[in-house]
Amino acid sequence: MIVGKRKPLPEIIKAVEPYEKVLVLGCGECVTVCMAGGDKEARETALALSLARKKAGKPAEIESHTVERQCEFEYLESARKKIEAVDVVVSLACGVGVQTMNMHYQDMLTLPGLNTTFMGLPVRQGVWMENCIGCGDCVLGETLGICPIARCSKSMLNGPCGGSQYGKCEISKDVDCGWHLIYERLAKFNRLDVLAAVRPPKDWSTSHSGGPRKMVREDVTL
Amino acid sequence: MITGSNLEKVLKSGIFACTGELGPPKSAEGHKVEHHAEMLRGYVDAYNLTDNQTAIVRTSSIACGALLVRMGLDPIIQITCRDRNRIAIQSDVLGAVALGIKNILCLQGDHAKFGNEPTAKNVNDIDSMQLIRMLKNMRDEQVFSGGEKLEAPINIFIGAVENPFADPFEYRAYRLAKKVEAGVDFIQTQAIFDMDRFERWMEKVRELGIHKKVPILAGVIPMKSLGAARYMKNNVSGLIVPDELIDRLKAAPDKKEEGIKICVEAIQHLKTVEGVAGVHVMAVAWEEIVPEIVTRAGLYPRPKF
């Protein structure tokens, strides 16, 4: 899923300073699951903003609402009345949701209330880790399910580098060395032979390096 | 001969080689590099020039290498994958060769978070293994990474590093073999303090016959003080400094002399290890000690060709 972290409150307060009517808009998908931008967080944020404005002697009308999915136009329609009634929207969705809002409601400004951190999974309650950078050319089949692009700090295809010690990455004792994990996984499946081949440079053109990506599938277009 | 660099001549002659290391300044004062190179002149066969080591901005290794070429010395230019993509690296390689540089050492590079630009983008378009292969292809096939032909051949003596103190330990000799397969001509290792582990690694290296394919230069760092030793033990990624060495330094009345002694003993021992073709003395910020270490280790005078 997409993992996010709500922006610090002072940053949001500052962003909505010029506005009198604000809608904090949550999203019912990924950011709800990672407890950063769902209905609960939208309510809390609206309340906190409202209090802050009162304290500052500049009270404002701050509402909250949550749509099922902010990254698709059709789900945004259900909130049209609420959206058109305010001066500005603070979206607690990921960066995709914020942009979907701005594309769909072109006369309304939607500001980000959340930092989109990464694509990943909750390894346990309250802990999320990055697993995929969406490079557009999956190699998980060769590395037996551990991504060297996302899980190696240097995105090496022929790792591990000389900074891997005791199973940890040189950047932090809290970060596992992705290539150490790959090594152990290959050993487990008797596939250490995979490491012998010099893997050629990656084609980064399928990643963001190739420019903003767009996908068209003729078989499903209407 | 590939490039006929001094380093290559020494290694091909079978004489135990000795290389040194120079850290470019955080300024444009080329005379500082020249000054340090003068200190080492006659005591080492070639001079590594680090590429923004530990991700700290410094004068470029190629620019400093060009200064050494002008002095009639043989530089080994370090190139990391951290700061440049394949376009920039290949362009720099052509530039380095045009400036008379003959040896290039391929490294991955420390993560930018360790340096003075911790918020910089880490490029890592290619990795160190791919860098070796790219240089080999530029030299042997006259072809760029993207497939286009070079307009004229180039010559490079290609080096790489390996770290016997990184993990998984059991893979480290195989990783060296992979670098040979990628096309490397010589190897310099990470600094050795844990001699037992280095010897275990060399055993595997010999078992795989790698030492017969490429010369391996064993890395050493003289410890200048107890503080420096502790810093390397706790803060430098990829090093192992055993407690016995720290204790020995702690007990010594003259820390500098003890640091020199430890380094000299290490070199003398490395000379006896089958498959070690030379040493790489890394005395960055203590360059003036290199002549004494080299002399006391019995490596002076250096061969002349």
Coordinates of C-alpha atoms in Angstrom, one line a residue:
Chain A
M1 CA 0.0 0.0 0.0
I2 CA 0.9 3.6 -0.1
V3 CA 2.3 4.7 3.3
G4 CA 2.0 8.3 4.4
K5 CA 2.6 10.5 7.4
R6 CA 0.5 13.5 8.2
K7 CA 2.4 16.8 7.9
P8 CA 3.3 18.5 11.2
L9 CA 0.3 20.6 12.4
P10 CA 2.2 23.9 12.3
E11 CA 2.9 23.4 8.6
I12 CA -0.8 22.8 7.9
I13 CA -1.9 25.8 10.1
K14 CA 0.5 28.0 8.2
A15 CA -0.8 26.7 4.8
V16 CA -4.4 27.5 5.6
E17 CA -3.8 30.8 7.3
P18 CA -5.3 33.0 4.5
Y19 CA -8.6 31.0 4.4
E20 CA -11.8 31.2 6.4
K21 CA -13.5 28.0 5.4
V22 CA -11.4 24.8 5.3
L23 CA -12.3 21.2 4.5
V24 CA -10.0 18.5 5.7
L25 CA -10.6 15.6 3.3
G26 CA -9.5 12.1 4.3
C27 CA -9.2 9.0 2.1
G28 CA -10.6 5.6 2.9
E29 CA -7.9 3.6 1.3
C30 CA -4.2 3.2 2.0
V31 CA -3.8 6.2 4.3
T32 CA -6.7 4.9 6.4
V33 CA -5.0 1.6 6.9
C34 CA -1.7 3.2 7.8
M35 CA -3.5 5.5 10.3
A36 CA -2.4 8.7 8.7
G37 CA -5.1 10.2 6.6
G38 CA -8.4 8.3 7.2
D39 CA -11.6 9.6 8.7
K40 CA -10.3 9.5 12.3
E41 CA -7.2 11.6 11.3
A42 CA -9.3 14.0 9.2
R43 CA -11.6 14.7 12.3
E44 CA -8.6 15.1 14.6
T45 CA -6.8 17.4 12.2
A46 CA -9.9 19.5 11.7
L47 CA -10.4 19.8 15.4
A48 CA -6.8 20.8 16.0
L49 CA -6.8 23.3 13.2
S50 CA -10.0 24.8 14.5
L51 CA -8.5 25.1 18.1
A52 CA -5.4 26.7 16.7
R53 CA -7.3 29.3 14.8
K54 CA -9.4 30.1 17.9
K55 CA -6.3 30.5 20.0
A56 CA -4.8 32.7 17.4
G57 CA -7.9 34.9 17.5
K58 CA -8.7 34.1 13.9
P59 CA -11.5 31.6 14.2
A60 CA -12.3 29.7 11.0
E61 CA -15.0 27.2 9.9
I62 CA -13.1 23.9 9.6
E63 CA -15.0 20.8 8.6
S64 CA -13.8 17.3 7.9
H65 CA -15.0 14.6 5.5
T66 CA -13.7 11.4 4.0
V67 CA -14.2 9.9 0.6
E68 CA -13.9 6.2 -0.1
R69 CA -11.0 6.7 -2.5
Q70 CA -9.4 10.1 -3.4
C71 CA -7.4 8.8 -6.4
E72 CA -10.4 8.3 -8.7
F73 CA -12.6 11.0 -10.1
E74 CA -15.9 9.2 -9.5
Y75 CA -15.4 8.9 -5.8
L76 CA -14.8 12.7 -5.5
E77 CA -18.3 13.5 -6.8
S78 CA -20.0 12.4 -3.6
A79 CA -18.3 15.2 -1.7
R80 CA -19.0 18.0 -4.3
K81 CA -21.3 20.0 -2.0
K82 CA -18.9 20.0 0.9
I83 CA -16.0 20.8 -1.4
E84 CA -17.7 23.7 -3.1
A85 CA -18.7 25.2 0.2
V86 CA -15.2 26.0 1.4
D87 CA -12.3 28.2 0.4
V88 CA -9.6 25.5 0.5
V89 CA -9.3 21.8 0.9
V90 CA -6.6 20.1 2.9
S91 CA -6.2 16.6 1.6
L92 CA -4.9 13.8 3.9
A93 CA -4.6 11.5 0.9
C94 CA -1.4 10.6 -0.8
G95 CA 0.1 12.8 -3.5
V96 CA -2.0 11.0 -6.0
G97 CA -5.2 11.9 -4.2
V98 CA -4.2 15.5 -3.9
Q99 CA -3.6 15.7 -7.6
T100 CA -6.8 13.9 -8.5
M101 CA -8.6 16.5 -6.4
N102 CA -6.9 19.4 -8.1
M103 CA -7.6 17.9 -11.5
H104 CA -11.2 17.2 -10.8
Y105 CA -12.0 20.5 -8.9
Q106 CA -10.0 22.9 -11.0
D107 CA -11.5 26.0 -9.4
M108 CA -10.7 24.8 -5.9
L109 CA -7.3 24.7 -4.4
T110 CA -6.4 21.4 -2.6
L111 CA -3.4 21.5 -0.4
P112 CA -1.4 18.5 0.8
G113 CA -1.8 17.7 4.5
L114 CA 0.2 14.5 4.3
N115 CA 3.7 13.5 3.1
T116 CA 3.6 10.4 0.9
T117 CA 6.4 8.4 2.2
F118 CA 6.6 5.1 0.2
M119 CA 5.1 2.0 -1.1
G120 CA 5.4 -0.6 1.6
L121 CA 3.9 -2.8 4.3
P122 CA 3.3 -2.8 8.0
V123 CA 5.8 -5.2 9.4
R124 CA 4.1 -4.9 12.8
Q125 CA 1.7 -2.5 14.5
G126 CA 3.1 1.0 14.0
V127 CA 6.1 0.0 11.8
W128 CA 6.1 0.3 8.1
M129 CA 8.9 -0.5 5.6
E130 CA 9.5 0.4 2.0
N131 CA 9.5 -2.5 -0.4
C132 CA 9.0 -1.2 -3.9
I133 CA 10.0 2.0 -5.7
G134 CA 7.8 1.2 -8.8
C135 CA 10.8 1.0 -11.2
G136 CA 8.7 -0.6 -13.9
D137 CA 10.8 -3.7 -14.4
C138 CA 10.4 -6.2 -11.6
V139 CA 13.4 -8.4 -10.7
L140 CA 11.9 -10.1 -7.7
G141 CA 11.8 -13.4 -9.6
E142 CA 15.6 -13.4 -9.7
T143 CA 16.3 -12.2 -6.2
L144 CA 13.6 -14.6 -4.8
G145 CA 11.3 -12.0 -3.5
I146 CA 13.5 -9.3 -2.0
C147 CA 13.9 -6.1 -4.1
P148 CA 17.5 -4.9 -4.5
I149 CA 16.3 -1.6 -5.9
A150 CA 14.2 -0.7 -3.0
R151 CA 15.9 -2.6 -0.2
C152 CA 19.6 -1.7 -1.0
S153 CA 20.5 1.9 -0.2
K154 CA 22.5 2.0 -3.4
S155 CA 20.0 0.1 -5.5
M156 CA 22.8 -2.3 -6.6
L157 CA 22.2 -5.2 -8.9
N158 CA 25.5 -6.9 -8.0
G159 CA 25.6 -6.4 -4.2
P160 CA 26.3 -6.5 -1.4
C161 CA 28.7 -3.6 -1.2
G162 CA 31.6 -3.3 1.3
G163 CA 29.5 -1.4 3.8
S164 CA 27.3 -4.5 4.6
Q165 CA 28.2 -5.7 8.1
Y166 CA 26.4 -8.1 10.5
G167 CA 23.5 -8.1 8.2
K168 CA 23.0 -4.4 8.4
C169 CA 23.4 -1.6 5.9
E170 CA 26.1 1.0 6.4
I171 CA 23.5 3.8 6.6
S172 CA 22.0 2.6 9.9
K173 CA 22.0 -0.3 12.3
D174 CA 18.2 -0.2 12.0
V175 CA 18.3 -1.0 8.3
D176 CA 18.8 -4.5 7.1
C177 CA 21.2 -5.0 4.2
G178 CA 18.9 -6.0 1.3
W179 CA 21.6 -8.0 -0.4
H180 CA 22.4 -9.9 2.8
L181 CA 18.8 -10.9 2.9
I182 CA 18.9 -11.8 -0.8
Y183 CA 22.0 -13.9 -0.1
E184 CA 20.3 -15.8 2.7
R185 CA 17.2 -16.3 0.6
L186 CA 19.2 -17.6 -2.4
A187 CA 21.2 -19.9 0.0
K188 CA 17.9 -21.3 1.4
F189 CA 16.7 -22.2 -2.1
N190 CA 20.1 -23.5 -3.2
R191 CA 20.3 -20.7 -5.8
L192 CA 23.6 -19.0 -4.9
D193 CA 24.6 -19.6 -8.5
V194 CA 22.4 -16.6 -9.4
L195 CA 25.0 -14.3 -7.8
A196 CA 27.8 -15.4 -10.2
A197 CA 26.5 -13.6 -13.3
V198 CA 27.4 -9.9 -13.7
R199 CA 24.0 -8.3 -14.0
P200 CA 24.1 -5.5 -16.6
P201 CA 23.2 -1.9 -15.9
K202 CA 19.5 -1.4 -15.2
D203 CA 17.2 0.1 -17.8
W204 CA 16.0 3.0 -15.8
S205 CA 13.8 4.3 -18.6
T206 CA 10.9 2.3 -17.2
S207 CA 11.2 4.2 -13.9
H208 CA 10.6 7.9 -13.3
S209 CA 14.0 8.5 -14.9
G210 CA 12.3 8.0 -18.3
G211 CA 10.0 11.0 -17.6
P212 CA 6.5 11.1 -16.2
R213 CA 4.9 7.7 -16.9
K214 CA 1.6 7.1 -18.6
M215 CA 0.0 3.7 -19.4
V216 CA -2.5 3.2 -22.1
R217 CA -4.2 -0.2 -22.5
E218 CA -6.2 -0.4 -25.6
D219 CA -8.0 -3.6 -24.5
V220 CA -9.7 -1.8 -21.6
T221 CA -10.2 1.8 -23.0
L222 CA -13.7 2.8 -23.9
Chain B
M1 CA 51.2 -4.5 -21.1
I2 CA 47.8 -2.7 -21.2
T3 CA 48.7 0.9 -20.4
G4 CA 52.3 0.5 -19.2
S5 CA 51.6 2.5 -16.1
N6 CA 54.2 2.3 -13.5
L7 CA 51.8 0.3 -11.3
E8 CA 51.2 -2.2 -14.1
K9 CA 55.0 -2.5 -14.7
V10 CA 55.7 -3.2 -11.1
L11 CA 52.9 -5.7 -10.8
K12 CA 53.9 -7.5 -14.0
S13 CA 57.5 -7.7 -12.9
G14 CA 56.4 -9.7 -9.9
I15 CA 58.0 -7.2 -7.4
F16 CA 56.0 -6.7 -4.3
A17 CA 54.1 -3.5 -5.0
C18 CA 53.4 -0.5 -2.8
T19 CA 50.8 2.1 -3.5
G20 CA 49.8 5.2 -1.5
E21 CA 46.7 7.3 -1.0
L22 CA 46.2 11.0 -1.2
G23 CA 43.0 12.8 -0.2
P24 CA 42.3 15.9 -2.3
P25 CA 41.6 19.1 -0.3
K26 CA 38.3 20.8 0.5
S27 CA 39.6 23.7 -1.6
A28 CA 41.1 24.4 -5.0
E29 CA 44.6 24.4 -3.6
G30 CA 46.3 22.0 -6.0
H31 CA 49.7 22.7 -4.4
K32 CA 48.5 20.7 -1.3
V33 CA 48.0 17.6 -3.3
E34 CA 51.4 18.2 -5.0
H35 CA 53.0 18.7 -1.6
H36 CA 51.7 15.4 -0.3
A37 CA 52.6 13.6 -3.5
E38 CA 56.2 14.9 -3.1
M39 CA 56.3 13.4 0.4
L40 CA 55.5 10.0 -1.1
R41 CA 57.6 10.3 -4.2
G42 CA 60.0 7.4 -4.5
Y43 CA 58.3 5.4 -1.7
V44 CA 55.2 4.2 -3.6
D45 CA 54.7 3.0 -7.1
A46 CA 51.4 4.7 -7.7
Y47 CA 49.1 7.1 -5.9
N48 CA 45.4 6.7 -5.2
L49 CA 43.3 9.8 -5.4
T50 CA 40.1 9.5 -3.6
D51 CA 36.8 10.5 -5.2
N52 CA 35.0 12.7 -2.6
Q53 CA 35.7 10.1 0.1
T54 CA 33.0 9.5 2.7
A55 CA 30.8 11.7 0.5
I56 CA 32.7 14.9 1.4
V57 CA 33.0 17.5 -1.3
R58 CA 36.7 17.8 -2.4
T59 CA 38.7 18.6 -5.5
S60 CA 37.9 16.0 -8.1
S61 CA 40.2 13.0 -8.2
I62 CA 40.7 13.4 -12.0
A63 CA 41.9 17.0 -11.6
C64 CA 44.3 15.9 -8.9
G65 CA 45.4 13.0 -11.0
A66 CA 46.2 15.4 -13.8
L67 CA 48.4 17.4 -11.4
L68 CA 50.3 14.2 -10.6
V69 CA 50.8 13.3 -14.2
R70 CA 52.4 16.7 -14.6
M71 CA 54.7 15.8 -11.8
G72 CA 55.7 12.6 -13.6
L73 CA 53.9 10.4 -11.1
D74 CA 51.5 7.6 -11.7
P75 CA 48.0 8.3 -10.3
I76 CA 45.2 5.8 -9.6
I77 CA 42.0 7.7 -10.0
Q78 CA 39.1 6.5 -7.9
I79 CA 35.6 6.6 -9.4
T80 CA 32.5 5.9 -7.4
C81 CA 29.0 5.3 -8.6
R82 CA 27.4 7.6 -6.0
D83 CA 27.6 11.0 -7.7
R84 CA 27.5 10.4 -11.5
N85 CA 25.4 8.5 -13.9
R86 CA 26.8 6.4 -16.8
I87 CA 27.0 9.4 -19.1
A88 CA 29.1 11.5 -16.7
I89 CA 31.3 8.6 -15.7
Q90 CA 32.1 7.6 -19.3
S91 CA 32.8 11.2 -20.1
D92 CA 35.1 11.6 -17.1
V93 CA 36.9 8.4 -18.1
L94 CA 37.6 9.8 -21.5
G95 CA 38.7 13.0 -19.9
A96 CA 41.0 11.2 -17.5
V97 CA 42.7 9.2 -20.2
A98 CA 43.1 12.4 -22.3
L99 CA 44.9 14.0 -19.4
G100 CA 47.4 11.1 -19.2
I101 CA 45.8 9.1 -16.4
K102 CA 46.3 5.3 -16.8
N103 CA 44.9 3.6 -13.7
I104 CA 41.2 3.8 -12.7
L105 CA 39.9 2.2 -9.5
C106 CA 36.1 1.4 -9.5
L107 CA 34.2 1.8 -6.2
Q108 CA 30.5 1.9 -5.2
G109 CA 31.1 4.9 -2.8
D110 CA 29.9 5.6 0.7
H111 CA 26.3 6.7 1.0
A112 CA 25.9 10.5 0.9
K113 CA 24.5 10.5 4.4
F114 CA 28.0 10.2 5.8
G115 CA 29.3 13.4 4.2
N116 CA 28.8 17.1 4.1
E117 CA 25.9 17.0 1.7
P118 CA 23.7 14.5 3.5
T119 CA 20.6 15.6 1.6
A120 CA 22.1 15.0 -1.8
K121 CA 20.6 12.5 -4.3
N122 CA 22.5 9.3 -4.4
V123 CA 22.9 8.6 -8.1
N124 CA 23.9 4.9 -8.3
D125 CA 22.8 4.6 -11.9
I126 CA 25.2 1.7 -12.2
D127 CA 27.0 -0.3 -9.5
S128 CA 30.7 -1.0 -9.0
M129 CA 30.5 -4.3 -10.8
Q130 CA 28.9 -2.7 -13.8
L131 CA 31.4 0.1 -13.7
I132 CA 34.3 -2.4 -14.1
R133 CA 32.5 -4.1 -17.0
M134 CA 31.7 -0.7 -18.6
L135 CA 35.4 0.3 -18.5
K136 CA 36.5 -3.1 -19.8
N137 CA 34.0 -2.7 -22.7
M138 CA 35.2 0.8 -23.4
R139 CA 38.8 -0.5 -23.6
D140 CA 38.5 -3.9 -25.1
E141 CA 35.5 -3.5 -27.4
Q142 CA 35.7 0.2 -27.9
V143 CA 32.1 0.4 -27.1
F144 CA 30.1 2.7 -24.7
S145 CA 27.6 1.3 -22.2
G146 CA 24.8 2.2 -24.6
G147 CA 26.3 0.3 -27.5
E148 CA 27.8 3.1 -29.5
K149 CA 31.4 2.9 -30.7
L150 CA 34.2 5.0 -29.3
E151 CA 35.8 7.0 -32.1
A152 CA 39.2 5.7 -31.1
P153 CA 40.6 3.1 -28.7
I154 CA 41.5 4.0 -25.1
N155 CA 43.7 2.3 -22.6
I156 CA 42.9 1.9 -18.9
F157 CA 44.4 -0.3 -16.2
I158 CA 41.3 -1.2 -14.3
G159 CA 41.3 -1.6 -10.6
A160 CA 38.6 -2.5 -8.0
V161 CA 38.3 -2.9 -4.3
E162 CA 37.1 -5.7 -2.1
N163 CA 36.3 -5.8 1.6
P164 CA 37.1 -9.0 3.4
F165 CA 35.6 -7.4 6.5
A166 CA 32.1 -6.9 5.1
D167 CA 29.4 -9.6 5.2
P168 CA 28.3 -12.1 4.3
F169 CA 31.9 -13.2 4.9
E170 CA 31.5 -16.5 3.0
Y171 CA 30.5 -14.6 -0.1
R172 CA 33.4 -12.1 -0.1
A173 CA 35.9 -14.2 -2.1
Y174 CA 33.2 -15.1 -4.6
R175 CA 32.4 -11.5 -5.0
L176 CA 36.1 -10.9 -5.8
A177 CA 35.9 -13.6 -8.4
K178 CA 32.9 -11.8 -9.9
K179 CA 34.9 -8.6 -10.2
V180 CA 37.6 -10.6 -12.0
E181 CA 34.9 -11.9 -14.3
A182 CA 33.6 -8.4 -14.8
G183 CA 37.1 -7.4 -16.1
V184 CA 39.3 -6.1 -13.4
D185 CA 43.1 -5.9 -13.7
F186 CA 44.1 -5.3 -10.1
I187 CA 42.6 -5.3 -6.6
Q188 CA 43.1 -3.2 -3.5
T189 CA 41.5 -4.4 -0.3
Q190 CA 39.9 -2.5 2.5
A191 CA 42.3 -1.7 5.4
I192 CA 43.3 -4.8 7.3
F193 CA 43.5 -4.8 11.1
D194 CA 41.9 -8.2 11.7
M195 CA 44.7 -10.3 10.2
D196 CA 43.0 -13.7 11.0
R197 CA 39.9 -12.8 9.1
F198 CA 42.0 -11.5 6.2
E199 CA 44.0 -14.8 6.1
R200 CA 40.7 -16.8 6.1
W201 CA 39.5 -14.7 3.2
M202 CA 42.8 -15.2 1.3
E203 CA 42.5 -19.0 1.8
K204 CA 39.3 -18.9 0.0
V205 CA 40.8 -16.6 -2.6
R206 CA 43.6 -19.1 -3.3
E207 CA 41.2 -22.0 -3.3
L208 CA 39.3 -20.2 -6.1
G209 CA 42.6 -19.4 -7.8
I210 CA 41.7 -15.7 -8.0
H211 CA 45.2 -14.6 -6.9
K212 CA 46.6 -16.2 -10.1
K213 CA 44.3 -14.1 -12.2
V214 CA 44.7 -10.7 -10.7
P215 CA 47.3 -9.1 -8.4
I216 CA 45.8 -8.3 -4.9
L217 CA 47.2 -5.4 -2.9
A218 CA 46.4 -5.6 0.8
G219 CA 45.3 -2.3 2.4
V220 CA 46.8 -1.0 5.6
I221 CA 46.2 2.2 7.6
P222 CA 48.8 3.4 10.2
M223 CA 47.0 4.4 13.4
K224 CA 48.2 7.8 14.5
S225 CA 46.5 7.8 17.9
L226 CA 44.2 5.9 20.2
G227 CA 41.4 8.3 19.2
A228 CA 42.0 7.6 15.5
A229 CA 41.9 3.8 16.2
R230 CA 38.7 4.1 18.2
Y231 CA 37.1 6.3 15.5
M232 CA 37.9 3.7 12.8
K233 CA 36.6 0.9 15.0
N234 CA 33.3 2.7 15.8
N235 CA 32.6 5.1 12.9
V236 CA 34.1 3.9 9.7
S237 CA 31.8 1.6 7.8
G238 CA 33.3 -1.7 6.6
L239 CA 36.2 -1.8 9.0
I240 CA 37.0 -4.3 11.8
V241 CA 39.5 -3.1 14.4
P242 CA 40.1 -5.9 17.0
D243 CA 40.2 -4.9 20.7
E244 CA 43.7 -6.3 21.0
L245 CA 45.0 -3.6 18.7
I246 CA 43.2 -0.9 20.7
D247 CA 44.6 -2.4 23.9
R248 CA 48.1 -2.6 22.5
L249 CA 47.9 1.1 21.5
K250 CA 46.4 2.0 24.8
A251 CA 49.3 0.4 26.7
A252 CA 52.0 1.9 24.6
P253 CA 53.8 5.0 25.9
D254 CA 54.4 6.4 22.4
K255 CA 51.2 5.9 20.5
K256 CA 52.5 7.1 17.2
E257 CA 55.5 4.8 17.3
E258 CA 53.3 1.9 18.3
G259 CA 50.9 2.8 15.4
I260 CA 53.9 2.7 13.0
K261 CA 55.1 -0.6 14.5
I262 CA 51.7 -2.2 14.1
C263 CA 51.5 -1.1 10.5
V264 CA 55.1 -2.2 9.7
E265 CA 54.5 -5.6 11.3
A266 CA 51.3 -6.0 9.3
I267 CA 53.1 -5.3 6.0
Q268 CA 56.0 -7.7 6.9
H269 CA 53.4 -10.4 7.6
L270 CA 51.4 -9.6 4.4
K271 CA 54.6 -10.0 2.3
T272 CA 54.6 -13.7 3.4
V273 CA 51.0 -14.4 2.6
E274 CA 50.7 -16.4 -0.6
G275 CA 48.7 -14.4 -3.2
V276 CA 49.3 -11.0 -1.8
A277 CA 51.0 -9.0 -4.6
G278 CA 51.6 -5.8 -2.7
V279 CA 50.3 -3.3 -0.1
H280 CA 48.2 -0.2 -0.3
V281 CA 49.2 2.2 2.4
M282 CA 46.4 4.6 3.3
A283 CA 47.9 7.3 5.5
V284 CA 45.5 10.1 4.6
A285 CA 46.2 13.1 6.9
W286 CA 49.4 11.4 7.9
E287 CA 51.2 11.4 4.6
E288 CA 54.6 12.3 6.0
I289 CA 54.9 8.9 7.8
V290 CA 54.7 6.9 4.6
P291 CA 58.5 7.0 3.8
E292 CA 59.3 5.7 7.3
I293 CA 56.7 2.9 7.1
V294 CA 57.8 1.8 3.7
T295 CA 61.5 1.9 4.7
R296 CA 61.0 0.0 7.9
A297 CA 58.9 -2.6 6.2
G298 CA 61.8 -3.3 3.8
L299 CA 60.0 -2.0 0.7
Y300 CA 62.5 0.8 -0.1
P301 CA 63.9 1.6 -2.6
R302 CA 61.1 1.1 -5.1
P303 CA 61.8 -0.3 -8.6
K304 CA 62.5 2.1 -11.4
F305 CA 61.5 1.3 -15.0

